[in-house]
Amino acid sequence: MKYLLYYVKKLVVVKRTRSYYNTEWQFIYQLGLITYHSAFV
């Protein structure tokens, strides 16, 4: 869950930048990987 909070905070910071959409997709992808791995650990 610490990773989840980290990426949420990272997304909030990224929202203030101009490369918002590109980073948002990267965030969703990374979040998906974390959820996938944590489901089997």
Coordinates of C-alpha atoms in Angstrom, one line a residue:
M1 CA 0.0 0.0 0.0
K2 CA 3.0 2.3 0.5
Y3 CA 3.6 2.1 -3.3
L4 CA 0.0 3.0 -4.0
L5 CA 0.3 6.2 -1.9
Y6 CA 3.7 7.0 -3.5
Y7 CA 2.2 6.8 -7.0
V8 CA -0.9 8.8 -6.0
K9 CA 1.3 11.6 -4.7
K10 CA 3.4 11.4 -7.8
L11 CA 0.3 11.7 -10.0
V12 CA -0.8 14.8 -8.0
V13 CA 2.5 16.5 -8.7
V14 CA 2.5 15.5 -12.3
K15 CA -0.9 17.0 -12.8
R16 CA 0.7 20.4 -12.3
T17 CA 3.0 19.8 -15.3
R18 CA 2.3 20.1 -19.0
S19 CA 3.0 16.4 -19.7
Y20 CA -0.1 15.4 -17.8
Y21 CA -1.8 13.0 -20.2
N22 CA 1.4 11.1 -21.1
T23 CA 2.3 10.6 -17.5
E24 CA -1.2 9.7 -16.5
W25 CA -1.2 6.7 -18.9
Q26 CA 2.2 5.7 -17.4
F27 CA 0.7 6.0 -13.9
I28 CA -2.2 3.8 -14.8
Y29 CA 0.1 1.2 -16.4
Q30 CA 2.4 1.2 -13.3
L31 CA -0.5 1.0 -11.0
G32 CA -1.9 -1.9 -12.9
L33 CA 1.4 -3.8 -12.6
I34 CA 1.5 -3.1 -8.8
T35 CA -2.1 -4.4 -8.4
Y36 CA -1.3 -7.4 -10.5
H37 CA 1.8 -8.4 -8.6
S38 CA 0.4 -7.7 -5.2
A39 CA -2.6 -9.9 -6.0
F40 CA -0.2 -12.9 -6.3
V41 CA 2.2 -12.1 -3.5

